Short mmCIF file of C-alpha atoms in Angstrom, two decimals:
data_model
loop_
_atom_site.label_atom_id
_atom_site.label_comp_id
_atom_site.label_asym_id
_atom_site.label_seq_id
_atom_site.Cartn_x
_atom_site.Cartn_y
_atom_site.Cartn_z
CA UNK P 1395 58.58 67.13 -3.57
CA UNK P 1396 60.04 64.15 -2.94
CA UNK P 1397 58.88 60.77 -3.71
CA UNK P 1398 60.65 59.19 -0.80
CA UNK P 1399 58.76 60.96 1.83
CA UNK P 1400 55.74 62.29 -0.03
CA UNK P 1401 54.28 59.34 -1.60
CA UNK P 1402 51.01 58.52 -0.89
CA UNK P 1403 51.34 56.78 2.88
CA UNK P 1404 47.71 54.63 2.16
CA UNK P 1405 48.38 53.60 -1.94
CA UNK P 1406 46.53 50.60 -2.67
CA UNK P 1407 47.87 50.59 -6.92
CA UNK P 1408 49.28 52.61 -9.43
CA UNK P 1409 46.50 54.55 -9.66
CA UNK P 1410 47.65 56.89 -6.60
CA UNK P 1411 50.94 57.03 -7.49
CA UNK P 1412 49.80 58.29 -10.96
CA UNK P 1413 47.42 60.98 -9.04
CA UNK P 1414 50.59 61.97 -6.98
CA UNK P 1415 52.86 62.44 -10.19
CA UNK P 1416 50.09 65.01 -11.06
CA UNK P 1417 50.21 67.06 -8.42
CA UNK P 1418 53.80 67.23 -7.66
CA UNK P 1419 54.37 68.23 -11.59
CA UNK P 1420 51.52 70.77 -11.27
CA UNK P 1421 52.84 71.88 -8.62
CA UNK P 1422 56.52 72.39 -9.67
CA UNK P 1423 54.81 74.29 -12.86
CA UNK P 1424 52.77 76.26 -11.08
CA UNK P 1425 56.30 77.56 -8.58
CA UNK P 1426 57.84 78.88 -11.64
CA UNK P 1427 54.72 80.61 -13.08
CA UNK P 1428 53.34 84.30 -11.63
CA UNK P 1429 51.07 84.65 -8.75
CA UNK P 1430 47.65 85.59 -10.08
CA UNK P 1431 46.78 86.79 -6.32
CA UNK P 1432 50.01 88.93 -6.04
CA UNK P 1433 47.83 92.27 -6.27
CA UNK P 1434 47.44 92.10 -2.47
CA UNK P 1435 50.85 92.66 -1.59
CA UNK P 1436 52.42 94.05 -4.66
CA UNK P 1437 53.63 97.09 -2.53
CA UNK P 1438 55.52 94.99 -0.38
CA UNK P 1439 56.59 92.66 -3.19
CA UNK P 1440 57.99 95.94 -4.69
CA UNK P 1441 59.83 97.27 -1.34
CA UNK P 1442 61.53 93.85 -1.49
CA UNK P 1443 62.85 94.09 -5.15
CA UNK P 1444 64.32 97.36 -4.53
CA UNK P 1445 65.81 96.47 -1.18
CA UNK P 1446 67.61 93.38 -3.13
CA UNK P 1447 68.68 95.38 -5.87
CA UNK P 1448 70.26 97.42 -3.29
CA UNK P 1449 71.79 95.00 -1.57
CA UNK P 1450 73.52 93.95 -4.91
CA UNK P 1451 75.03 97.19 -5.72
CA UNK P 1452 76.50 97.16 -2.41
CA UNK P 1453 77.89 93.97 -2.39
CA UNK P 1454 81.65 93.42 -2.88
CA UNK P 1455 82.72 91.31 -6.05
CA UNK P 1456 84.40 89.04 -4.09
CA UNK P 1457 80.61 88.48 -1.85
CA UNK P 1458 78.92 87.94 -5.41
CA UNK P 1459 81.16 85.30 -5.73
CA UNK P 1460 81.22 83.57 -2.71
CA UNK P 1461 76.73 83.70 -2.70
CA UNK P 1462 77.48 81.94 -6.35
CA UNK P 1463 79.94 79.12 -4.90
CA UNK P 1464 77.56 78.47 -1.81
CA UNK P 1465 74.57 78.00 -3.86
CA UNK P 1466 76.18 76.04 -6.80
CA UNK P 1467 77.48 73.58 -3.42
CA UNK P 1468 74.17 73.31 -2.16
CA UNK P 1469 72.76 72.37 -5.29
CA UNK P 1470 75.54 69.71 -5.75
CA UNK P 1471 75.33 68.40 -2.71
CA UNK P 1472 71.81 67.69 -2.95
CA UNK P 1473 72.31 66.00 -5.67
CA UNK P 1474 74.94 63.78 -4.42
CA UNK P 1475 72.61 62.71 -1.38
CA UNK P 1476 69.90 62.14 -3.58
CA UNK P 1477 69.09 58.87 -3.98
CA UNK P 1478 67.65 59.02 -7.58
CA UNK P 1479 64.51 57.01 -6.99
CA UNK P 1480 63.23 57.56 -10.68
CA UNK P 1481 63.21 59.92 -13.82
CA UNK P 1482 61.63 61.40 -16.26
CA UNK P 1483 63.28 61.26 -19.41
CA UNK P 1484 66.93 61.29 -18.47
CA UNK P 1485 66.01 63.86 -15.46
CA UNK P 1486 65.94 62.53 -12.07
CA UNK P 1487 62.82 63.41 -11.01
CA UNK P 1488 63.84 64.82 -7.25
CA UNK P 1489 66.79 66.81 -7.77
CA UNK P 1490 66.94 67.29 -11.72
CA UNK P 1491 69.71 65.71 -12.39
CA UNK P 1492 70.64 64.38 -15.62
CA UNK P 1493 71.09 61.15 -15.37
CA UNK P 1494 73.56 59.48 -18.43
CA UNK P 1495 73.13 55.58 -17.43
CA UNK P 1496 69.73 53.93 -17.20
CA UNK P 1497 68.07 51.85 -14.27
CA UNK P 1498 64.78 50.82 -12.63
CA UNK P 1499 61.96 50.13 -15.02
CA UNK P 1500 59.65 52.11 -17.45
CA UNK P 1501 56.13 52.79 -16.09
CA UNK P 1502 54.93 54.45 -18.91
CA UNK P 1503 51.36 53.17 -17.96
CA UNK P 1504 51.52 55.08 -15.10
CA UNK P 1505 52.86 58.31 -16.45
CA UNK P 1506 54.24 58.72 -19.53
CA UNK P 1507 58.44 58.68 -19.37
CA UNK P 1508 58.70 57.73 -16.30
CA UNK P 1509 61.37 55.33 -14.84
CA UNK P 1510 61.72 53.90 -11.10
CA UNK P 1511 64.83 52.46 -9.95
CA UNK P 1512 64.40 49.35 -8.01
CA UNK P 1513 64.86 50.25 -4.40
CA UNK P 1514 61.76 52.67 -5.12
CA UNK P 1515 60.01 49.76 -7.10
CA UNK P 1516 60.14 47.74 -3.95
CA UNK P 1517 59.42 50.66 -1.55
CA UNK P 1518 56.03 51.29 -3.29
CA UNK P 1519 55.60 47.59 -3.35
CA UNK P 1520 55.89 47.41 0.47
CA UNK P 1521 53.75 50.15 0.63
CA UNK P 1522 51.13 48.52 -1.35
CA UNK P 1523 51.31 45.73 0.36
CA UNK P 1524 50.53 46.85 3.49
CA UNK P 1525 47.27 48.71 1.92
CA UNK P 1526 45.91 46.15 0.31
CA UNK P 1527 46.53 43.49 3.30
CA UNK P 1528 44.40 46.47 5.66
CA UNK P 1529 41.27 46.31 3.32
CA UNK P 1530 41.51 42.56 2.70
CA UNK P 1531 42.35 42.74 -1.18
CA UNK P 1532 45.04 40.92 -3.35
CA UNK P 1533 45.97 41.78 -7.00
CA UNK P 1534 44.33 40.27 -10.21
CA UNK P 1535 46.34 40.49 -13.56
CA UNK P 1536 43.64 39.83 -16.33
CA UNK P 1537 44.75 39.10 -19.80
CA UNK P 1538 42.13 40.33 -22.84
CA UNK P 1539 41.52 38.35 -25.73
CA UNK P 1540 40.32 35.02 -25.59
CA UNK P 1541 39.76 35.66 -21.67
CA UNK P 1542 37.84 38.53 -21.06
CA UNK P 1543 36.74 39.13 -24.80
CA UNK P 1544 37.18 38.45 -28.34
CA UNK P 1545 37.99 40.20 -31.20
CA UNK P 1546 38.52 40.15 -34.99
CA UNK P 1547 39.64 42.49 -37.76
CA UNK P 1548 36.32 43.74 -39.88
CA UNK P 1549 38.18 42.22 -43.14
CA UNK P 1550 38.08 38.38 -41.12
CA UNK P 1551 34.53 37.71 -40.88
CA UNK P 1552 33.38 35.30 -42.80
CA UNK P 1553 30.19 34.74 -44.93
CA UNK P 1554 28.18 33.03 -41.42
CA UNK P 1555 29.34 35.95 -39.44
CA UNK P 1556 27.56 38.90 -41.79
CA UNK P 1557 25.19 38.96 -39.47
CA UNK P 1558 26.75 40.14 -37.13
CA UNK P 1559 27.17 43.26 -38.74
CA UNK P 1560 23.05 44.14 -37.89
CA UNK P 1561 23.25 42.99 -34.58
CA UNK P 1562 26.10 45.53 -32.90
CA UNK P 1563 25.10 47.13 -30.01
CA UNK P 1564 25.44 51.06 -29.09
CA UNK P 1565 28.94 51.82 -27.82
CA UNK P 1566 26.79 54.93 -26.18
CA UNK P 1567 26.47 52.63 -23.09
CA UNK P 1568 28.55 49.44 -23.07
CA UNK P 1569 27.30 48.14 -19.81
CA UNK P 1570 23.80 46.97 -22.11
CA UNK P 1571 25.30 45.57 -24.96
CA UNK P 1572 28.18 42.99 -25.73
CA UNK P 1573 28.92 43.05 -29.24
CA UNK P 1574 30.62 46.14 -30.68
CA UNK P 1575 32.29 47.76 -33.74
CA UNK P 1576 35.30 49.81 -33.02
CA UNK P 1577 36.01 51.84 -36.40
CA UNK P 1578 39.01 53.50 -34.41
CA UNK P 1579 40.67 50.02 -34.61
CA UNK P 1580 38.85 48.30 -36.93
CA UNK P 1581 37.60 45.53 -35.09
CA UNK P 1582 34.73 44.36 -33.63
CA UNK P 1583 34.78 42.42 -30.38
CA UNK P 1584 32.63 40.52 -28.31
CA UNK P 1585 32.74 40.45 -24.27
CA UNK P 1586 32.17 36.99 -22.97
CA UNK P 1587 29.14 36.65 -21.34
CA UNK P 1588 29.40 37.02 -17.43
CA UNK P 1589 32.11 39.25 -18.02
CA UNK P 1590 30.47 42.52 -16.47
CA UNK P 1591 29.12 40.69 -13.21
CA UNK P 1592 32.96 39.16 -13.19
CA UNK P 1593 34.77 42.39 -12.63
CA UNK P 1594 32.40 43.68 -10.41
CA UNK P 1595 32.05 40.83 -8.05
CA UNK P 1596 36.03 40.53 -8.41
CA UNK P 1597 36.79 44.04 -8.21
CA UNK P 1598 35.75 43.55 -4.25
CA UNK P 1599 38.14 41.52 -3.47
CA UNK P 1600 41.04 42.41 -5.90
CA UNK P 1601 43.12 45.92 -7.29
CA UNK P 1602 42.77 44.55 -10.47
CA UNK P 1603 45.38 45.26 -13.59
CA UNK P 1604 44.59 44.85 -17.35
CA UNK P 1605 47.79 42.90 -19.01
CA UNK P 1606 47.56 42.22 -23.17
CA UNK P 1607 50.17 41.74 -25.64
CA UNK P 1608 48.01 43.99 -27.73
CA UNK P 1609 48.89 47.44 -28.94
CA UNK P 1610 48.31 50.08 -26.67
CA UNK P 1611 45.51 52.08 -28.39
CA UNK P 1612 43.67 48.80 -29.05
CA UNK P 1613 44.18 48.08 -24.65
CA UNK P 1614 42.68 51.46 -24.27
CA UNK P 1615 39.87 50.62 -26.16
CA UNK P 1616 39.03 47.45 -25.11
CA UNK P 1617 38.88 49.03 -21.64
CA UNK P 1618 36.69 51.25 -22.27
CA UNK P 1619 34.04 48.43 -23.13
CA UNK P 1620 35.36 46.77 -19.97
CA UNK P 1621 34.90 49.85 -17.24
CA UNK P 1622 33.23 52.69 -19.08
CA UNK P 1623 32.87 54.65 -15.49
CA UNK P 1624 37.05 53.46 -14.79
CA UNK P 1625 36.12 51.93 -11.36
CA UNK P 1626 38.02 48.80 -12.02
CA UNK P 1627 41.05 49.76 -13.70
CA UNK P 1628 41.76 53.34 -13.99
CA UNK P 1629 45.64 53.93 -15.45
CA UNK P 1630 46.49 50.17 -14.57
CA UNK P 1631 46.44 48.87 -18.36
CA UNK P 1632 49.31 47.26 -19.43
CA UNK P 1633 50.10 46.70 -23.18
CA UNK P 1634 52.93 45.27 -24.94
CA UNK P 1635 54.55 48.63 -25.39
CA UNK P 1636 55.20 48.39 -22.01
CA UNK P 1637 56.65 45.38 -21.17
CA UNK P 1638 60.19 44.70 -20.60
CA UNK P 1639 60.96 41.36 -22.42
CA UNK P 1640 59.53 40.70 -26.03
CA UNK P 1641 56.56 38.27 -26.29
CA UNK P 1642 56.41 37.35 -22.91
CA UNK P 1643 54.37 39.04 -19.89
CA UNK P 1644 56.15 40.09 -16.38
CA UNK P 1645 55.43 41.36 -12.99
CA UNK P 1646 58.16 43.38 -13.16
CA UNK P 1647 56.04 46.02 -14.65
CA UNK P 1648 53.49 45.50 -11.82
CA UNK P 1649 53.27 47.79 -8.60
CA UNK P 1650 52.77 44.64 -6.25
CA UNK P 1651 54.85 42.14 -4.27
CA UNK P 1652 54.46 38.59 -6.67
CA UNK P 1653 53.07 36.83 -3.47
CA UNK P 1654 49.59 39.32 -3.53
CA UNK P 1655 49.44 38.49 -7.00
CA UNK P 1656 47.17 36.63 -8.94
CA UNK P 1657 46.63 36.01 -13.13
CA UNK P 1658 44.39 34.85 -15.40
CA UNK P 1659 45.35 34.11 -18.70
CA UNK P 1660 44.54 31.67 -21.63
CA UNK P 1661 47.90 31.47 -22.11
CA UNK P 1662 50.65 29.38 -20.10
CA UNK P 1663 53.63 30.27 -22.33
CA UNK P 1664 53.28 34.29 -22.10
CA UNK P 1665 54.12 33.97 -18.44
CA UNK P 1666 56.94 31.35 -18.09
CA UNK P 1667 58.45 33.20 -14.77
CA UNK P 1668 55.41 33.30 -12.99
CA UNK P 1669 53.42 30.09 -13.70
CA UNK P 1670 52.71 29.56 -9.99
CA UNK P 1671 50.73 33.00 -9.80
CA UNK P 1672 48.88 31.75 -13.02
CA UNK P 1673 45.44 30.96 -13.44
CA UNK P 1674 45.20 29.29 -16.74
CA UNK P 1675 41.04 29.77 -18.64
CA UNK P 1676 39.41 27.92 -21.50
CA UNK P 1677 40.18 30.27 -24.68
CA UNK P 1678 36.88 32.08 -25.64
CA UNK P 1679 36.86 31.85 -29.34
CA UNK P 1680 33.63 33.68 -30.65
CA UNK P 1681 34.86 34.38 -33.87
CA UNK P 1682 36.11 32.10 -36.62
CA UNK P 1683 39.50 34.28 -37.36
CA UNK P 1684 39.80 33.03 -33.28
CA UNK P 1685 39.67 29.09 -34.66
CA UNK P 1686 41.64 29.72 -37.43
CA UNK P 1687 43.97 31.28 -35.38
CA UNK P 1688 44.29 28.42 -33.25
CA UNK P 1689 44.37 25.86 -36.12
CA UNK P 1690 40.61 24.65 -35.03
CA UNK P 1691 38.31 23.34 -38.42
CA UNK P 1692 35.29 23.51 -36.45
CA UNK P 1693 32.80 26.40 -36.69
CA UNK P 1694 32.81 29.33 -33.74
CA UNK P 1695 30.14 30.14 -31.57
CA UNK P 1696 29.21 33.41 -34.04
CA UNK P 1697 28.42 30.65 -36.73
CA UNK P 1698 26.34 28.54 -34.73
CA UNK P 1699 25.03 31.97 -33.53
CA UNK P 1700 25.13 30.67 -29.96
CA UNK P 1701 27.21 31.30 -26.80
CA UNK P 1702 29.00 30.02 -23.14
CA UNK P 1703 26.79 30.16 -20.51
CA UNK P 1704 26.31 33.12 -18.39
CA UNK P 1705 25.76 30.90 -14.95
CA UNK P 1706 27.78 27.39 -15.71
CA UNK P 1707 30.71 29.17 -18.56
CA UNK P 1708 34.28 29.96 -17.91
CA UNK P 1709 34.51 33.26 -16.14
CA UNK P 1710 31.75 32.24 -13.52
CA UNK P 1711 33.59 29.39 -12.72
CA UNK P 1712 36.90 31.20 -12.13
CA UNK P 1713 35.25 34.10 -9.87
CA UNK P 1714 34.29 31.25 -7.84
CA UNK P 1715 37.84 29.94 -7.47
CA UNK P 1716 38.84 33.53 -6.72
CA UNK P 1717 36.50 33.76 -3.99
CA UNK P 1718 37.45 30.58 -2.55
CA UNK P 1719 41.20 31.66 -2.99
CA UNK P 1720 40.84 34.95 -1.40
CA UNK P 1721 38.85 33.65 1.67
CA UNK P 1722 41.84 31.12 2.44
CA UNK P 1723 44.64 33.47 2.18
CA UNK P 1724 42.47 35.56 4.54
CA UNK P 1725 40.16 34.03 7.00
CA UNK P 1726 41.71 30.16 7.37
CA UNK P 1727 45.37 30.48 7.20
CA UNK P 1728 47.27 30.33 10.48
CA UNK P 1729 50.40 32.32 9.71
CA UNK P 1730 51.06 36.15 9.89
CA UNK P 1731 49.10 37.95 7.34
CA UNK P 1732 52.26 39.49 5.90
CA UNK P 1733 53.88 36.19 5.82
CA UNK P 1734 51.16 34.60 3.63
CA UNK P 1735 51.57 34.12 -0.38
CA UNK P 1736 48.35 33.45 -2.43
CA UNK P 1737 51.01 31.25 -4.77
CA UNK P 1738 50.69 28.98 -2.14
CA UNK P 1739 47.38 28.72 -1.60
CA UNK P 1740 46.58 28.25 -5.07
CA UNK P 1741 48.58 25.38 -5.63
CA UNK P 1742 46.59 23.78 -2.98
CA UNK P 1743 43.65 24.45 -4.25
CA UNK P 1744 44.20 23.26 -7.33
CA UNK P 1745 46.13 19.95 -5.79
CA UNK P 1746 42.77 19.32 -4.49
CA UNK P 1747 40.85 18.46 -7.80
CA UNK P 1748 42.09 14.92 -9.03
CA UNK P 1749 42.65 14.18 -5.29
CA UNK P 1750 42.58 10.40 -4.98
CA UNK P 1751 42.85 9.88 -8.66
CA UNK P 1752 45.64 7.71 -10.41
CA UNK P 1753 45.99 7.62 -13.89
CA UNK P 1754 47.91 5.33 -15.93
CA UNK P 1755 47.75 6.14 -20.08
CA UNK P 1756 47.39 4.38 -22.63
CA UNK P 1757 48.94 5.73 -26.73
CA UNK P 1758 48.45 9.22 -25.66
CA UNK P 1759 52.56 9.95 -25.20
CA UNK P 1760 54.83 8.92 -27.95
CA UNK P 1761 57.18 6.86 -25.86
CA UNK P 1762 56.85 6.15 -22.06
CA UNK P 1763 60.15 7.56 -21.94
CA UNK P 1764 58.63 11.13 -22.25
CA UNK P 1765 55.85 10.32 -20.02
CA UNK P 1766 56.67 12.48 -17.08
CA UNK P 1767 57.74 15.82 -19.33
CA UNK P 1768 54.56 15.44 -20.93
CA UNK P 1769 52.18 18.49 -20.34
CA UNK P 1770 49.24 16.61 -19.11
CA UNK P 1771 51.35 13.99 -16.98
CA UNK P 1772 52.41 16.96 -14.91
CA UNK P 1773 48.87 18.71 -15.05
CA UNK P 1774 47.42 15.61 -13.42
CA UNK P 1775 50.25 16.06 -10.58
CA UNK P 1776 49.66 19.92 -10.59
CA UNK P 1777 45.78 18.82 -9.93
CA UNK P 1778 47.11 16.55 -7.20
CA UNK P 1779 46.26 13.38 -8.88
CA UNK P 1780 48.99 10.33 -9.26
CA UNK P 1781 50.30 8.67 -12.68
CA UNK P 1782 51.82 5.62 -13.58
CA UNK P 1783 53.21 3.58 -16.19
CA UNK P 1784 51.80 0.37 -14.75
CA UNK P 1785 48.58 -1.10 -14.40
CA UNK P 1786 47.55 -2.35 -10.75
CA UNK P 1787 44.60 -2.46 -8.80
CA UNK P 1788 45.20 1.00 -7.14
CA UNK P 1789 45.00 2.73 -10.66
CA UNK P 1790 41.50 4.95 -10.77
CA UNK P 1791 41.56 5.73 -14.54
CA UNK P 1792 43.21 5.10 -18.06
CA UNK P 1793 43.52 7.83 -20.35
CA UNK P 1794 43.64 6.69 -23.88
CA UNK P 1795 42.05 7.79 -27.34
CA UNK P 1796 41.44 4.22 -28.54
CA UNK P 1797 39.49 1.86 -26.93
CA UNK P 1798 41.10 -1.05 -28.39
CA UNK P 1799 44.96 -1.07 -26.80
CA UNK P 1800 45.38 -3.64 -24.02
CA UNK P 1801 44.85 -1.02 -21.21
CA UNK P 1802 41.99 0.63 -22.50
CA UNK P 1803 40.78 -2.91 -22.34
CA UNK P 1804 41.96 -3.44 -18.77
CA UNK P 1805 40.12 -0.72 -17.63
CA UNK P 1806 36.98 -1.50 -18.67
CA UNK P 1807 37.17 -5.31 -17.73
CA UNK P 1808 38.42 -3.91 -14.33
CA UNK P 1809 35.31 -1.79 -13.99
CA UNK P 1810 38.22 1.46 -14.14
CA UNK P 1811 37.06 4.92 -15.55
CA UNK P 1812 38.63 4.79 -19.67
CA UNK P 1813 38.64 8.74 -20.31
CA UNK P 1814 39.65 11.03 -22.91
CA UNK P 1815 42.50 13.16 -22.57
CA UNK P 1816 40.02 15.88 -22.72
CA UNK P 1817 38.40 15.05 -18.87
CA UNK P 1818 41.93 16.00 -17.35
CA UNK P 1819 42.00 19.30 -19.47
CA UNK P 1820 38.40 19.74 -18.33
CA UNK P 1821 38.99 18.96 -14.91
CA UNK P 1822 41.99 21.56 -15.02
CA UNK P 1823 39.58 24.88 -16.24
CA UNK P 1824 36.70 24.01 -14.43
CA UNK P 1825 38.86 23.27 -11.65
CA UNK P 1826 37.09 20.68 -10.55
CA UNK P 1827 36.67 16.97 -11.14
CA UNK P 1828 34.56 16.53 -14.15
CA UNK P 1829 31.90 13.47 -14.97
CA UNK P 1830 33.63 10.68 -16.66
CA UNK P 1831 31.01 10.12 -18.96
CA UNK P 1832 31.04 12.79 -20.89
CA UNK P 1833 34.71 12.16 -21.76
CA UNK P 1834 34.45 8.77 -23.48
CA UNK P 1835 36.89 6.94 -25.36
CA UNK P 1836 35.66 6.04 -29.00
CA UNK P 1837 36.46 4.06 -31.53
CA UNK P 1838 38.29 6.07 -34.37
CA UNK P 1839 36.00 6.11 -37.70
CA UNK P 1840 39.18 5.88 -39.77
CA UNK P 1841 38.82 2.23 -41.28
#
């Protein structure tokens, strides 16, 4: 069976192509084994054996011979027209065979040993494409921790989390609960809040993909908490035994063309070749190992034993975002449908947040000098705000942490909004222009 003309013609993710890999290696196993129906014809089975073992004895040495050459040349030649579209092992997975230099990339996610070269990588792709385009879906990369969930090793929790310990719920069914203890790892984990009606609402709209730079037994459990009944993800869970560079993320590993393709992550860095695909969320830290981890002093939500919001927190905010995404890309752009990318239209929904907005700061960069490198500099041009080094009347807000330098100053005299660096960080997650009084500039208690 060949994968070039037997793939699945209507695959909408990895998940089919897995399903065919099954089959077709069934059904090679099951050529080579014995016929468990053969009773019905054995008698003619049997006239056949004995008319070929005639037909041997008969034959000239010289026929032998030339039935050997023909069939070793048909054999090469197929394998010199095959294209090699992927492998198993070192074994090309068409014509068997062996295959000394490696190409393509590792799916192991898919099916274990498995490699595609990259003219079949882009062949699925197109034929991906072209499903999930007909049923009006795009493709959603979600990272785990500190997006979806949170987790800690049992030995981390500290004396304010104990409690926790009484409070697990029944891993029996996961869809009531969202605090667990996973002995198999030993970890326990918390699901943020929302998180269920998230990948259901999403799941609509997107072929979703889970993507962690976790271990791939701790991915497999963590999805089980996520889709107990696997209607969201199925065999599309990616863990860092998969990927292809160390400590960073790619698509490459991803059945889908980059422009279908969105991702949410709490983490910029992981994905530094596809930043424009990226949906960047406010880290979930539940536990305190999480704050530790992230060098935060302050105490987690498990020690003030409260929680995000299920209506107003992160995720709901972002499904909204997706919605609003997904309806552009497929109900208000103007363009061919196979002509549209989603990179696009996220980068102008995003440019539309500090619309209007131009910010000048004040003691929040080192040096003007490195002004414009500056992360938030370029987030408030990312959010489709202005900046400036120079105060004039056309300047909207100052961003400063002390209330005392001469712009911070300016602002205020000039009736101009004097912000935190936090409101542009806010306004970034929430995707949306936050109030500027809850961002207030104080004076520093250090005397």
């Amino acid at each position: 069976m060949s994968l070039a003309t037997n793939s699945p013609a209507h695959s909408s993710s990895s998940d089919d192509f897995a399903a065919f890999l099954d089959v077709a290696l069934e059904s090679h196993s099951s050529d080579s084994s014995p016929n468990k129906n053969a009773e019905v014809g054995s008698n003619v089975e049997s006239e056949r054996i004995k008319r070929r073992k005639v037909e041997k004895l008969v034959c000239s040495e010289e026929d032998t011979l030339c039935g050997v050459e023909e069939q070793s040349l048909e054999v090469l030649s197929k394998q010199q027209l095959c294209s090699h579209p992927g492998s198993f092992g070192n074994m090309c997975i068409i014509c068997g065979q062996r295959l000394d230099e490696e190409s393509g990339v590792t799916f192991g996610y898919i099916h274990k040993g498995l490699r595609l070269n990259n003219d079949e990588i882009n062949r699925l792709r197109n034929i991906d494409m072209k499903s999930l385009l007909q049923h009006k879906k795009l493709i959603l990369v979600l990272d785990l921790d500190h997006t979806l969930l949170n987790s800690t090793q049992l030995g981390h929790l500290t004396p304010e989390e104990e409690y926790l310990r009484s409070q697990i719920d029944s891993l029996e069914d996961v869809t009531k609960g969202s605090l667990f203890l996973l002995n198999s790892v030993h970890t326990m984990t918390k699901l943020r809040p929302f998180v269920h009606t998230f990948l259901k609402e999403a799941s609509q709209l997107f072929e979703m993909y889970i993507y962690t730079m976790g271990e791939r037994a701790y991915a497999y459990e963590m999805a089980k908490l996520l889709d107990p009944k696997r209607e969201y993800f199925n065999s599309k869970v990616i863990s860092r035994d998969d990927g292809t560079q160390k400590h960073q993320k790619g698509l490459d590993i991803v059945l889908g063309q980059e422009s279908a393709v969105l991702i949410l992550d709490d983490t910029e860095n992981a994905w530094t070749k596809h930043k424009e695909n990226l949906i960047l969320i406010e880290r979930y830290h539940f536990f305190a190992s999480s704050c530790h981890q992230f060098g935060f002093n302050c105490k987690s939500l498990s020690e003030l034993k409260t929680d995000e919001s299920e209506t107003d927190g992160a995720l709901a905010t972002i499904l909204k975002v997706l919605k609003q995404v997904h309806n552009i890309f497929f109900n208000e752009l103007l363009d061919d449908l196979v002509d549209r990318d989603v990179r696009q239209v996220l980068k102008t929904v995003r440019s539309k947040v500090l619309e209007g907005c131009k910010v000048v700061f004040s003691r929040v960069f080192p040096t003007k000098f490195q002004a414009e490198n500056h992360h938030l500099w370029k987030m408030v041009e990312q959010l489709g705000g202005t900046c400036s080094t120079e105060l004039d009347s056309s300047v909207t807000h100052v961003v400063s942490t002390d209330p005392g330098t001469e712009k911070s100053r300016w602002a205020l005299k000039e009736e101009k909004f004097l912000v935190h660096p936090r409101w542009i960080e806010a306004s970034n997650y929430f995707w949306k222009r936050q109030a500027e009084d809850n961002f207030p500039v104080e004076q520093s208690k250090k005397q």
